[in-house]
GROMACS .gro file of C-alpha atoms in nm:
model
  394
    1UNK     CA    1  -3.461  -0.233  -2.946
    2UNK     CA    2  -3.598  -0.159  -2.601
    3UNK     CA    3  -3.892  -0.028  -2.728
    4UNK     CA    4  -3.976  -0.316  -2.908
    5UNK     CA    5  -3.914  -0.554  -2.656
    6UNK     CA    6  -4.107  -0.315  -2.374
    7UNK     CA    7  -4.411  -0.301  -2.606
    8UNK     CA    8  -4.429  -0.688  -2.651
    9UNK     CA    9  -4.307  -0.752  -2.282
   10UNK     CA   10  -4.520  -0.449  -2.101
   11UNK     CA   11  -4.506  -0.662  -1.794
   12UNK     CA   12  -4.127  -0.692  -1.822
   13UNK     CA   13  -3.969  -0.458  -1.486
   14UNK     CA   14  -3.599  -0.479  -1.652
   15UNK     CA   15  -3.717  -0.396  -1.970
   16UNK     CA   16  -3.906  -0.066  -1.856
   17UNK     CA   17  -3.618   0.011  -1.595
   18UNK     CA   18  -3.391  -0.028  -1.914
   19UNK     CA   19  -3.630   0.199  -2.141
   20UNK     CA   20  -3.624   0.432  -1.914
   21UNK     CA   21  -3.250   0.494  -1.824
   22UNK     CA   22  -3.232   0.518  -2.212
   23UNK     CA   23  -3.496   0.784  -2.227
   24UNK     CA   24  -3.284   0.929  -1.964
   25UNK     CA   25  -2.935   0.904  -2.145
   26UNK     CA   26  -3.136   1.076  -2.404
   27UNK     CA   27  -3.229   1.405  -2.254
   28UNK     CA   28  -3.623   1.293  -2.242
   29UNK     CA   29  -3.653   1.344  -1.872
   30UNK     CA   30  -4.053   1.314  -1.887
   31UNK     CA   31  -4.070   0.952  -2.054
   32UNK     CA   32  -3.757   0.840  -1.827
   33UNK     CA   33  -3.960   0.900  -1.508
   34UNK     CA   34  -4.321   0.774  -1.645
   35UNK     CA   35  -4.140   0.418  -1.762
   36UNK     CA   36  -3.939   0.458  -1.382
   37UNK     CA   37  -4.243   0.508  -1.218
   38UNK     CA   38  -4.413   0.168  -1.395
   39UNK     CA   39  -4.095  -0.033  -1.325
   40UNK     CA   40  -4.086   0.062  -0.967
   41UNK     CA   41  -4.436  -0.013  -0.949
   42UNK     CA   42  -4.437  -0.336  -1.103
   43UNK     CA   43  -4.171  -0.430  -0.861
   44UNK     CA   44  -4.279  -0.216  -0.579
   45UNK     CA   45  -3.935  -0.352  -0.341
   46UNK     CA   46  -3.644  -0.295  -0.563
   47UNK     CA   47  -3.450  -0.014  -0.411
   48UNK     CA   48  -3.239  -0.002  -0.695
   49UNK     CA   49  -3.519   0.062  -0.990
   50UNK     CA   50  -3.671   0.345  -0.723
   51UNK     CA   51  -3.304   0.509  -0.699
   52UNK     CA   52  -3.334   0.514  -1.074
   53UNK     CA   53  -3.643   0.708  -1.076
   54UNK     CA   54  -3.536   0.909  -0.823
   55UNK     CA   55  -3.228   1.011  -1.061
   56UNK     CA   56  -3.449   1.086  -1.335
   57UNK     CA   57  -3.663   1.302  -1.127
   58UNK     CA   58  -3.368   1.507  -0.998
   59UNK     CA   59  -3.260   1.549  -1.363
   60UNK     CA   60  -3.579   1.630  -1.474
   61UNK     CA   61  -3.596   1.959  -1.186
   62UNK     CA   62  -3.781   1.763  -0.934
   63UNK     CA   63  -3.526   1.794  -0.655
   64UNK     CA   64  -3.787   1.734  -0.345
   65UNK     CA   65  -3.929   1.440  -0.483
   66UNK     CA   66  -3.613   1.290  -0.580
   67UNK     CA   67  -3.468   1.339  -0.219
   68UNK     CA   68  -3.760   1.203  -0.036
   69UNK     CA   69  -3.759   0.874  -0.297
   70UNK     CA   70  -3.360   0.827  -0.217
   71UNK     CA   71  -3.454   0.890   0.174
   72UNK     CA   72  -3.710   0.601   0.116
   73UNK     CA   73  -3.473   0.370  -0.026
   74UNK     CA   74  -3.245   0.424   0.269
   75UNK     CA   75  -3.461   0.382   0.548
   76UNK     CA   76  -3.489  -0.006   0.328
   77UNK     CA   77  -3.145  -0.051   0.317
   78UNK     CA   78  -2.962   0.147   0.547
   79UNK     CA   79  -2.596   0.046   0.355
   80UNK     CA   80  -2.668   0.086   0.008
   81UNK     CA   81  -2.407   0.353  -0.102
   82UNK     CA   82  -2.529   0.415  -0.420
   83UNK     CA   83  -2.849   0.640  -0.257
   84UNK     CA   84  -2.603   0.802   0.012
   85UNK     CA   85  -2.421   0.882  -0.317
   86UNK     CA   86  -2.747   1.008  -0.448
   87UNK     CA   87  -2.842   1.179  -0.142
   88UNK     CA   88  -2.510   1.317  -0.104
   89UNK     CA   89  -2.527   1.509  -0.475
   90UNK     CA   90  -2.887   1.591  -0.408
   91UNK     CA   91  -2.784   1.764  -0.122
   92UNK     CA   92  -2.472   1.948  -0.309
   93UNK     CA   93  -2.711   2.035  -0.564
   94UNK     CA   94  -2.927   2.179  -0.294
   95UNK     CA   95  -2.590   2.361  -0.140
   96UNK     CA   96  -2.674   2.164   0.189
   97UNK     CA   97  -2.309   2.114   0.225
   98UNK     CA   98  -2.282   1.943   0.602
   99UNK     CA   99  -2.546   1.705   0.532
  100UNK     CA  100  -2.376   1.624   0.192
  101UNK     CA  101  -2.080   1.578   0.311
  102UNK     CA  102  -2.198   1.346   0.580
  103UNK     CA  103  -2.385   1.150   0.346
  104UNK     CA  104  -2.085   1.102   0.090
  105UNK     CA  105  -1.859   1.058   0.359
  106UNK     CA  106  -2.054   0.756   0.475
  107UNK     CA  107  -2.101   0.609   0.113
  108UNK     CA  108  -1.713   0.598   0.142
  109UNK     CA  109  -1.708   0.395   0.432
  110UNK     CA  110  -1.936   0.130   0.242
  111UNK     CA  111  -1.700   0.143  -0.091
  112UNK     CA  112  -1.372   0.345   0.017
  113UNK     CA  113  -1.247   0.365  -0.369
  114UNK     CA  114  -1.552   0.430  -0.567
  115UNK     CA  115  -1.451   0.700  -0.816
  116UNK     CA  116  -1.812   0.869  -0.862
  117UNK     CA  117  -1.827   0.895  -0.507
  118UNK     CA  118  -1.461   1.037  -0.445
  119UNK     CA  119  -1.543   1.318  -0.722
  120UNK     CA  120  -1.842   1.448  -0.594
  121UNK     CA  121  -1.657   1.488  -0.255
  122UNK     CA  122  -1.449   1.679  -0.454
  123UNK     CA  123  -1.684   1.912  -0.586
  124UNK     CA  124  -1.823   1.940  -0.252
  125UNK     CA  125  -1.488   2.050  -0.099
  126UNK     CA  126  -1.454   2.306  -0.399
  127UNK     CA  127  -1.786   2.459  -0.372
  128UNK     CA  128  -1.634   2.518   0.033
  129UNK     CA  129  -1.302   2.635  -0.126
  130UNK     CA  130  -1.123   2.330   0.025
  131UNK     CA  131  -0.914   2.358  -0.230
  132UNK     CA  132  -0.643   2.109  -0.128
  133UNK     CA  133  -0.830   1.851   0.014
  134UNK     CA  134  -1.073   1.910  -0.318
  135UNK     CA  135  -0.749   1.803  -0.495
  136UNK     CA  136  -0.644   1.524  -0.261
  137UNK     CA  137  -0.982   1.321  -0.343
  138UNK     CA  138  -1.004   1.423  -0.719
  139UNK     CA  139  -0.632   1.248  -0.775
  140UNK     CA  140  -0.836   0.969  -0.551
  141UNK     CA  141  -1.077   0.948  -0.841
  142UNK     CA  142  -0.820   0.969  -1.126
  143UNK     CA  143  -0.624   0.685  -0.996
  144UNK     CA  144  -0.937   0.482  -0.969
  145UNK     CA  145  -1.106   0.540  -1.334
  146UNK     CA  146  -0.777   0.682  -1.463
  147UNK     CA  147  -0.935   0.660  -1.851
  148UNK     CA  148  -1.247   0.854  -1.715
  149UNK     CA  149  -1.300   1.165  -1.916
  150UNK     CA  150  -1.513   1.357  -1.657
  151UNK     CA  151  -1.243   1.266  -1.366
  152UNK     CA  152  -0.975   1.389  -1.549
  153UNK     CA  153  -1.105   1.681  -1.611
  154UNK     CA  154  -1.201   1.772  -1.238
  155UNK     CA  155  -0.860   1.710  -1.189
  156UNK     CA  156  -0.726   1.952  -1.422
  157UNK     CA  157  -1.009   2.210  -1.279
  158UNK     CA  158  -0.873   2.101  -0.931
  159UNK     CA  159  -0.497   2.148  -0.986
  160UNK     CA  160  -0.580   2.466  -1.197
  161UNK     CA  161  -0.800   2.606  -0.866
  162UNK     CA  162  -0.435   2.506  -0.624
  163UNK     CA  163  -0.212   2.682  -0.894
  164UNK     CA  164  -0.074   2.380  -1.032
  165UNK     CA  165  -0.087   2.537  -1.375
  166UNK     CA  166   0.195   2.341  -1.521
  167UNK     CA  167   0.013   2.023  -1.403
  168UNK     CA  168  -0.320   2.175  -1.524
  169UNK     CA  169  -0.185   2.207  -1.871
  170UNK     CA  170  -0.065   1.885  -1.879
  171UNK     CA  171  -0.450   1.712  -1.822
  172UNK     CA  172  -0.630   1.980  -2.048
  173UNK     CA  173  -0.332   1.871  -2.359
  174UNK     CA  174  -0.337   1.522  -2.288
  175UNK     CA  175  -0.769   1.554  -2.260
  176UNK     CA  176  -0.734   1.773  -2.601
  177UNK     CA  177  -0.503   1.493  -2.791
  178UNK     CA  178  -0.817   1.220  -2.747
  179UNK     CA  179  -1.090   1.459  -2.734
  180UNK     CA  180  -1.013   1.784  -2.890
  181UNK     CA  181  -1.350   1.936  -2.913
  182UNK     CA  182  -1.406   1.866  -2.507
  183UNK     CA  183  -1.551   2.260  -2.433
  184UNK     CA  184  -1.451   2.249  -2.031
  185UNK     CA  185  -1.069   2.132  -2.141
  186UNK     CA  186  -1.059   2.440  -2.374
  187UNK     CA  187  -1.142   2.690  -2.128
  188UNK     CA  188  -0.957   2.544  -1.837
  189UNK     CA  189  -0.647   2.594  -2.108
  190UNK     CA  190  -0.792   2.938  -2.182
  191UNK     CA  191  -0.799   3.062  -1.825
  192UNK     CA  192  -0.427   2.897  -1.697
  193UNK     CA  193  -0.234   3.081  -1.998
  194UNK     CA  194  -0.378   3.401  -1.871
  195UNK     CA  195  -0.312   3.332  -1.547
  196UNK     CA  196   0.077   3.220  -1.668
  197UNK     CA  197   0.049   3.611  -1.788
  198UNK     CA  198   0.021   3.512  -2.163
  199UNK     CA  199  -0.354   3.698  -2.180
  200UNK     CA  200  -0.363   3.744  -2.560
  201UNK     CA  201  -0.249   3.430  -2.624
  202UNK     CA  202  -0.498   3.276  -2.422
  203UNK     CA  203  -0.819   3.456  -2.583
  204UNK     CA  204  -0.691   3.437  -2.931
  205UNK     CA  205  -0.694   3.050  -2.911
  206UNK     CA  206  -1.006   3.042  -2.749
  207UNK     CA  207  -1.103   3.256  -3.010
  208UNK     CA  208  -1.017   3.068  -3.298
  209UNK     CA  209  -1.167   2.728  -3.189
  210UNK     CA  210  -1.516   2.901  -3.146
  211UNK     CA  211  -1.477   3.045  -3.502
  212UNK     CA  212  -1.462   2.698  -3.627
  213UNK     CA  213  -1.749   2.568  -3.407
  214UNK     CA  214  -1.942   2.873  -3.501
  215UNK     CA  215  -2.293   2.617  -3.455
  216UNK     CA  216  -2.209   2.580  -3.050
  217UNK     CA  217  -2.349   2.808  -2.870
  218UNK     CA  218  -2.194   2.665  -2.564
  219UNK     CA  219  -1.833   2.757  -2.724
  220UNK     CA  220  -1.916   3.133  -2.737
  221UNK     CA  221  -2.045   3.131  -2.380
  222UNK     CA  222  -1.688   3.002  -2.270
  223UNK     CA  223  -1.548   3.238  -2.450
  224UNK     CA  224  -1.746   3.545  -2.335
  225UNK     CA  225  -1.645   3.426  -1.954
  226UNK     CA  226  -1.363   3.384  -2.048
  227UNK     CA  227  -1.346   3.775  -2.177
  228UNK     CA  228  -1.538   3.862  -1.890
  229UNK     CA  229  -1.277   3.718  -1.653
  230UNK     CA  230  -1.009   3.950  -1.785
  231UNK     CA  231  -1.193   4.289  -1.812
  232UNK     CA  232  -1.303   4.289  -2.126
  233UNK     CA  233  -1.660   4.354  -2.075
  234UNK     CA  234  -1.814   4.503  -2.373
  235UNK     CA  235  -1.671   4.190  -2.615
  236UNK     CA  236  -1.826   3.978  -2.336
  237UNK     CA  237  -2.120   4.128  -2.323
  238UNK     CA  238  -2.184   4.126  -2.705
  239UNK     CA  239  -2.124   3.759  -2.744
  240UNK     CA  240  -2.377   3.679  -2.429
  241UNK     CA  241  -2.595   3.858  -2.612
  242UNK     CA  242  -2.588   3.698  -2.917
  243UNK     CA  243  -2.634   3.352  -2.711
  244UNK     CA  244  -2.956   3.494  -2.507
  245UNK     CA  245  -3.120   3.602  -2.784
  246UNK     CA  246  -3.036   3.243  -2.980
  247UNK     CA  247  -3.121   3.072  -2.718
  248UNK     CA  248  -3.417   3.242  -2.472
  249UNK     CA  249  -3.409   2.944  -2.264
  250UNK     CA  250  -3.085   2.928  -2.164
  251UNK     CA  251  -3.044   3.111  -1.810
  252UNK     CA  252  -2.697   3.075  -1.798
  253UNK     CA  253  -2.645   3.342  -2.116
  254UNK     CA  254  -2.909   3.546  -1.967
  255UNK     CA  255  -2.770   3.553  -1.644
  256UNK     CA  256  -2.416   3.631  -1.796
  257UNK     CA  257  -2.591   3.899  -1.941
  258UNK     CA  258  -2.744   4.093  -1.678
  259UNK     CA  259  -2.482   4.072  -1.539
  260UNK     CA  260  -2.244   4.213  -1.759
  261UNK     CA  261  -2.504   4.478  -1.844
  262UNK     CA  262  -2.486   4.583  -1.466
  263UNK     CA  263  -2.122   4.584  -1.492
  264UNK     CA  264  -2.105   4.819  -1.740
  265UNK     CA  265  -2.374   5.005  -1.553
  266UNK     CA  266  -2.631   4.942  -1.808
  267UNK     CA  267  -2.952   4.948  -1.591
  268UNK     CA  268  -3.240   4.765  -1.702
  269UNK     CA  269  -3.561   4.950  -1.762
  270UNK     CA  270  -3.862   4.807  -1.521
  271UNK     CA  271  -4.147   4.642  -1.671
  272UNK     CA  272  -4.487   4.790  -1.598
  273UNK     CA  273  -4.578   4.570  -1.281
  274UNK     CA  274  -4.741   4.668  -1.017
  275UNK     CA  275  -4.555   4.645  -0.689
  276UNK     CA  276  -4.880   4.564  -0.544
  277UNK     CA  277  -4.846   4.264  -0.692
  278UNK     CA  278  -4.548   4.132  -0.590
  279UNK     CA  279  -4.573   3.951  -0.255
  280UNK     CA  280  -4.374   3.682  -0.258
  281UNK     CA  281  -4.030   3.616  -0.422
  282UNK     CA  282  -3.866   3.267  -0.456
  283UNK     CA  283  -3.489   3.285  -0.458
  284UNK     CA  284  -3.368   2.970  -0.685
  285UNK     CA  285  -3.176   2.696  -0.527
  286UNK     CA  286  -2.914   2.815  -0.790
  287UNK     CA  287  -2.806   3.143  -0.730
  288UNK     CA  288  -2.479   3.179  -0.557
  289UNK     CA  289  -2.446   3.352  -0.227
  290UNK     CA  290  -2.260   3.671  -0.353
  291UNK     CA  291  -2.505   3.709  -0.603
  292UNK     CA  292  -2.780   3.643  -0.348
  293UNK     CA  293  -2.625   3.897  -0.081
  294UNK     CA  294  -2.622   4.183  -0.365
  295UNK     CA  295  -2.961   4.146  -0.476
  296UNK     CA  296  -3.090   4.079  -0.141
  297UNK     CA  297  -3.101   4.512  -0.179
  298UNK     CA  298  -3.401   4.440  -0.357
  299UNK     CA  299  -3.547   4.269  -0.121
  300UNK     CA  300  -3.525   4.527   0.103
  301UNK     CA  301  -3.635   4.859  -0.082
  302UNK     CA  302  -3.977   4.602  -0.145
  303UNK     CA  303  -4.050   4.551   0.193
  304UNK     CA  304  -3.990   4.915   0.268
  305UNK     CA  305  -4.278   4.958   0.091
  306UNK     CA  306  -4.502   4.632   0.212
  307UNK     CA  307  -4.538   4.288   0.356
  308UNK     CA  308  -4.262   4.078   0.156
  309UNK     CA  309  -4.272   3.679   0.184
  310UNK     CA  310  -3.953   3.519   0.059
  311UNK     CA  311  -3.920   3.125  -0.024
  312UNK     CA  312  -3.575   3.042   0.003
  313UNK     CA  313  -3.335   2.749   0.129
  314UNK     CA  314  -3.226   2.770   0.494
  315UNK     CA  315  -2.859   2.928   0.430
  316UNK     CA  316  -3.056   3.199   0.220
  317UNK     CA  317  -3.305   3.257   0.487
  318UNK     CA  318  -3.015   3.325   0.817
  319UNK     CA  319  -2.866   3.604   0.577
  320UNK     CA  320  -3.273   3.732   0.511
  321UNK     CA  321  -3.296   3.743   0.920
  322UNK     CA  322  -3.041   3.967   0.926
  323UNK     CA  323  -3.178   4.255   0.682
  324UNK     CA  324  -3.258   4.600   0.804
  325UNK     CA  325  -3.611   4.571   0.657
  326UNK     CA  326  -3.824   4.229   0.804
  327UNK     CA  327  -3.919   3.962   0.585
  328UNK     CA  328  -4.140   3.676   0.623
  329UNK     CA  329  -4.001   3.287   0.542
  330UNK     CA  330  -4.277   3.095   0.359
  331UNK     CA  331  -4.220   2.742   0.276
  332UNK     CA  332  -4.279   2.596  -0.078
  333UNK     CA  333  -4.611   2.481  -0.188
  334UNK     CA  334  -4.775   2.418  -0.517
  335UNK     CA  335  -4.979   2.647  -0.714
  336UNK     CA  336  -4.785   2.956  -0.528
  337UNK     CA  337  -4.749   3.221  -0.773
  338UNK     CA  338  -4.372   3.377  -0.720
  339UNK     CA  339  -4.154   3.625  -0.857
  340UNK     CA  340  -3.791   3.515  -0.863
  341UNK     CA  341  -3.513   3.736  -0.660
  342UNK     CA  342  -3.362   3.813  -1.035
  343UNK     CA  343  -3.643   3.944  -1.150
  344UNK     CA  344  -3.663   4.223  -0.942
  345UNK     CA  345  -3.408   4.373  -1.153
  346UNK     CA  346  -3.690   4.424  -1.418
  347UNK     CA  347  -3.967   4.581  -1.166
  348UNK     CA  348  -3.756   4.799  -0.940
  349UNK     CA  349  -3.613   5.131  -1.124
  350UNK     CA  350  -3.194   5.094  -1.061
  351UNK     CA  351  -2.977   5.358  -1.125
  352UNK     CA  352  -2.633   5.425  -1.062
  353UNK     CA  353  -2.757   5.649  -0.743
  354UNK     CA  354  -3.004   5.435  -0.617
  355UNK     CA  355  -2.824   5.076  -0.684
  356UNK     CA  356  -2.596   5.122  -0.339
  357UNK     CA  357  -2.916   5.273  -0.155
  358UNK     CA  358  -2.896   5.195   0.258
  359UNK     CA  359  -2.554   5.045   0.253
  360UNK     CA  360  -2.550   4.881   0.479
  361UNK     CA  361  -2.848   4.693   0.493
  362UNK     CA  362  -2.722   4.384   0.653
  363UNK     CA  363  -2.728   4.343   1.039
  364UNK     CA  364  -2.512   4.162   1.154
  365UNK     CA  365  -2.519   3.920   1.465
  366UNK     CA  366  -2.318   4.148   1.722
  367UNK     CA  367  -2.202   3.870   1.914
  368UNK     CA  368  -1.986   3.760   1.595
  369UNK     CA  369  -1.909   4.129   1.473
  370UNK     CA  370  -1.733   4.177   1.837
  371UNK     CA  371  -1.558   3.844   1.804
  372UNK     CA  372  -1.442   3.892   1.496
  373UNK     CA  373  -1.347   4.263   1.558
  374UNK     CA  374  -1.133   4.158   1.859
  375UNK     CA  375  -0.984   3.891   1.641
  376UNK     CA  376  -0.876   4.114   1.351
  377UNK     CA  377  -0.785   4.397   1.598
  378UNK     CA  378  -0.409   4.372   1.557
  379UNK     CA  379  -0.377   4.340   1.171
  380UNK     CA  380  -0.256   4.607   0.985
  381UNK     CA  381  -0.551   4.811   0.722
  382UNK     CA  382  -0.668   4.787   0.555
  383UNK     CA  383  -0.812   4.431   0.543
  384UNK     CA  384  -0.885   4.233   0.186
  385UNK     CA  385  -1.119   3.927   0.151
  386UNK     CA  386  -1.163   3.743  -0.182
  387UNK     CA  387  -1.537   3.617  -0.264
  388UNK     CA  388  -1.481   3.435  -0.625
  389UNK     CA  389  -1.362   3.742  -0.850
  390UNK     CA  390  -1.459   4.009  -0.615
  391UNK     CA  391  -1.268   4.139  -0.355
  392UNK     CA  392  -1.366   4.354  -0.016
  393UNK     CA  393  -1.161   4.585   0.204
  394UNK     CA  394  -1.191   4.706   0.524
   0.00000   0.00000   0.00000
């Protein structure tokens, strides 16, 4: 019906606007920002239409562009809370977490109860392992859009994270009894009857719903984390597997992949590139910090060898200052051809002798390493700190 109407009524700003959010809703990112861009053309003042476009373009990949159009709109209107909401996730997705939280923090001041606004606070207080005070503004959210299907399931994910388990269950049975296909409710289920100590139990009924939705993909990816959180690699590894190869695209079942692979100690075998060749590496906004810190190694053996320039966001480049082997930052800029930090794994030979090679090859800022040496100095060894499933001693 929009379609029709846009095609008689070209001229029409709502009617484009309203094509393109539905283009959007739709998964076609490209058409949503091309009738976004005409709309906010036609009606080159409306904040709201360029916040829009803005949203599409973040969806779409373009996270610059999307920032700098919701930085626009604010310097317009200065109290719109909608783009420090936007700015706020923008950020989160960009892992800028003090100038996320600053901007969600002041789009609660303009609209204290707004439950989109209260979630992604959330989020960005469980991405910083906040956990309680991640909890604290996810009930927020709950109590304001308590029929909201997304909110109630960051709440379950919340209390899960605090070891309310009991609670946990609760959300993920009464999500299940309304939507009983809803993948996230399933695992969260999965992974808090394990962690009640009831392991089998927990796989076999995670098992059995991905035999009957043997067409989702998605399902079997749950389900190989979910494997892959309690040791069982090889079954983990098979099913990610099977979803790479299905899917090619999907970087999450690749990722999942390599990584089990490298668990396992299953090396992959380099590609014939020239080393020669690879200058400049491009870490993706993406990639977690423990994974960043481990293959950071990489980094390192390639600028023993030559001049190494690494694009990376600002938290990525303080740890890069700090390796034993110099780096240079380069900024972003079009038509830059890159290789990404993962795909080192395929043009530097890894074995199991050479994959802990210079440890360590971090430097560390002495003034901290003395502060936090005189700080620790009277514990008891050895020492243990958790990073997500992996856990250091000293």
């Amino acid at each position: 019906m929009l379609a029709e109407a846009a095609t008689l009524y070209p001229e029409h700003s709502g009617l484009v606007t309203n094509l393109g959010i539905a283009h959007e809703l739709l998964g076609r990112f490209d058409e949503a920002v091309i009738c976004l861009e005409r709309a906010s053309a036609l009606v080159p003042h409306n904040q709201d239409i360029k916040l829009a476009l803005a949203h599409a373009l973040l969806c779409r990949g373009d996270i610059a562009q999307a920032r700098a159009i919701t930085q626009a709109a604010l310097k317009h209107e200065p109290a719109n809370a909608r783009a420090f909401l936007q700015l706020g996730a923008i950020d989160l997705a960009l892992r800028e977490y003090p100038s996320a939280e600053a901007a969600l923090l002041r789009a609660l001041e303009l609209i204290p109860d707004d439950p989109d606004t209260l979630r992604n606070m959330s989020v960005l207080l469980l991405e910083q392992s906040r956990f309680d005070e991640a909890l604290s503004f996810a009930e927020r959210a709950h109590l304001r859009a308590p029929l909201d299907t997304a909110g109630l399931l960051h709440l379950a994910y919340c209390r899960a994270a605090t070891g309310l388990w009991l609670q946990a269950e609760a959300a993920c049975k009464k999500l299940l009894a309304y939507a009983p296909t809803l993948l996230g409710a399933r695992e969260i289920l999965a992974r808090v009857t394990i962690a009640n100590g009831e392991v089998d139990r927990g796989i076999t009924e995670l098992t059995q719903f991905v035999r009957t939705h043997k067409s989702d993909l998605s399902a079997a990816l749950v389900l190989a984390r979910t494997l892959q959180f309690v040791g069982r690699f090889n079954d983990a590894l098979t099913l990610a597997s099977h979803v790479a190869h299905a899917c090619p695209d999907d970087e999450t079942a690749s990722r999942l992949k390599t990584t089990l692979e490298l668990t396992l100690g299953r090396f992959p075998t380099p590609e014939p590139v020239a080393l020669a060749l690879v200058t400049l590496v491009y870490v993706p906004p993406t990639t977690c910090m423990l994974e960043f810190v481990a293959l950071v190694l990489l980094v390192r053996r390639l600028a023993s060898q030559q001049v190494v320039r690494v694009i990376a966001e600002p938290h990525y480049q303080a740890v890069l200052t700090s390796l034993a082997e110099q780096v240079i930052s380069e900024e972003p800029k079009s038509g830059l051809s890159t290789t990404s930090l993962q795909s080192l794994l395929r043009v530097l030979a890894i074995d199991a002798h050479n994959i802990a090679d210079g440890i360590p090859y971090l430097r560390p800022d002495p003034g901290l390493s003395a502060k936090w040496r005189d700080a620790l100095a009277g514990l008891a060894r050895p020492l243990s700190a958790s990073c997500g499933t992996v856990v250091f001693s000293v």
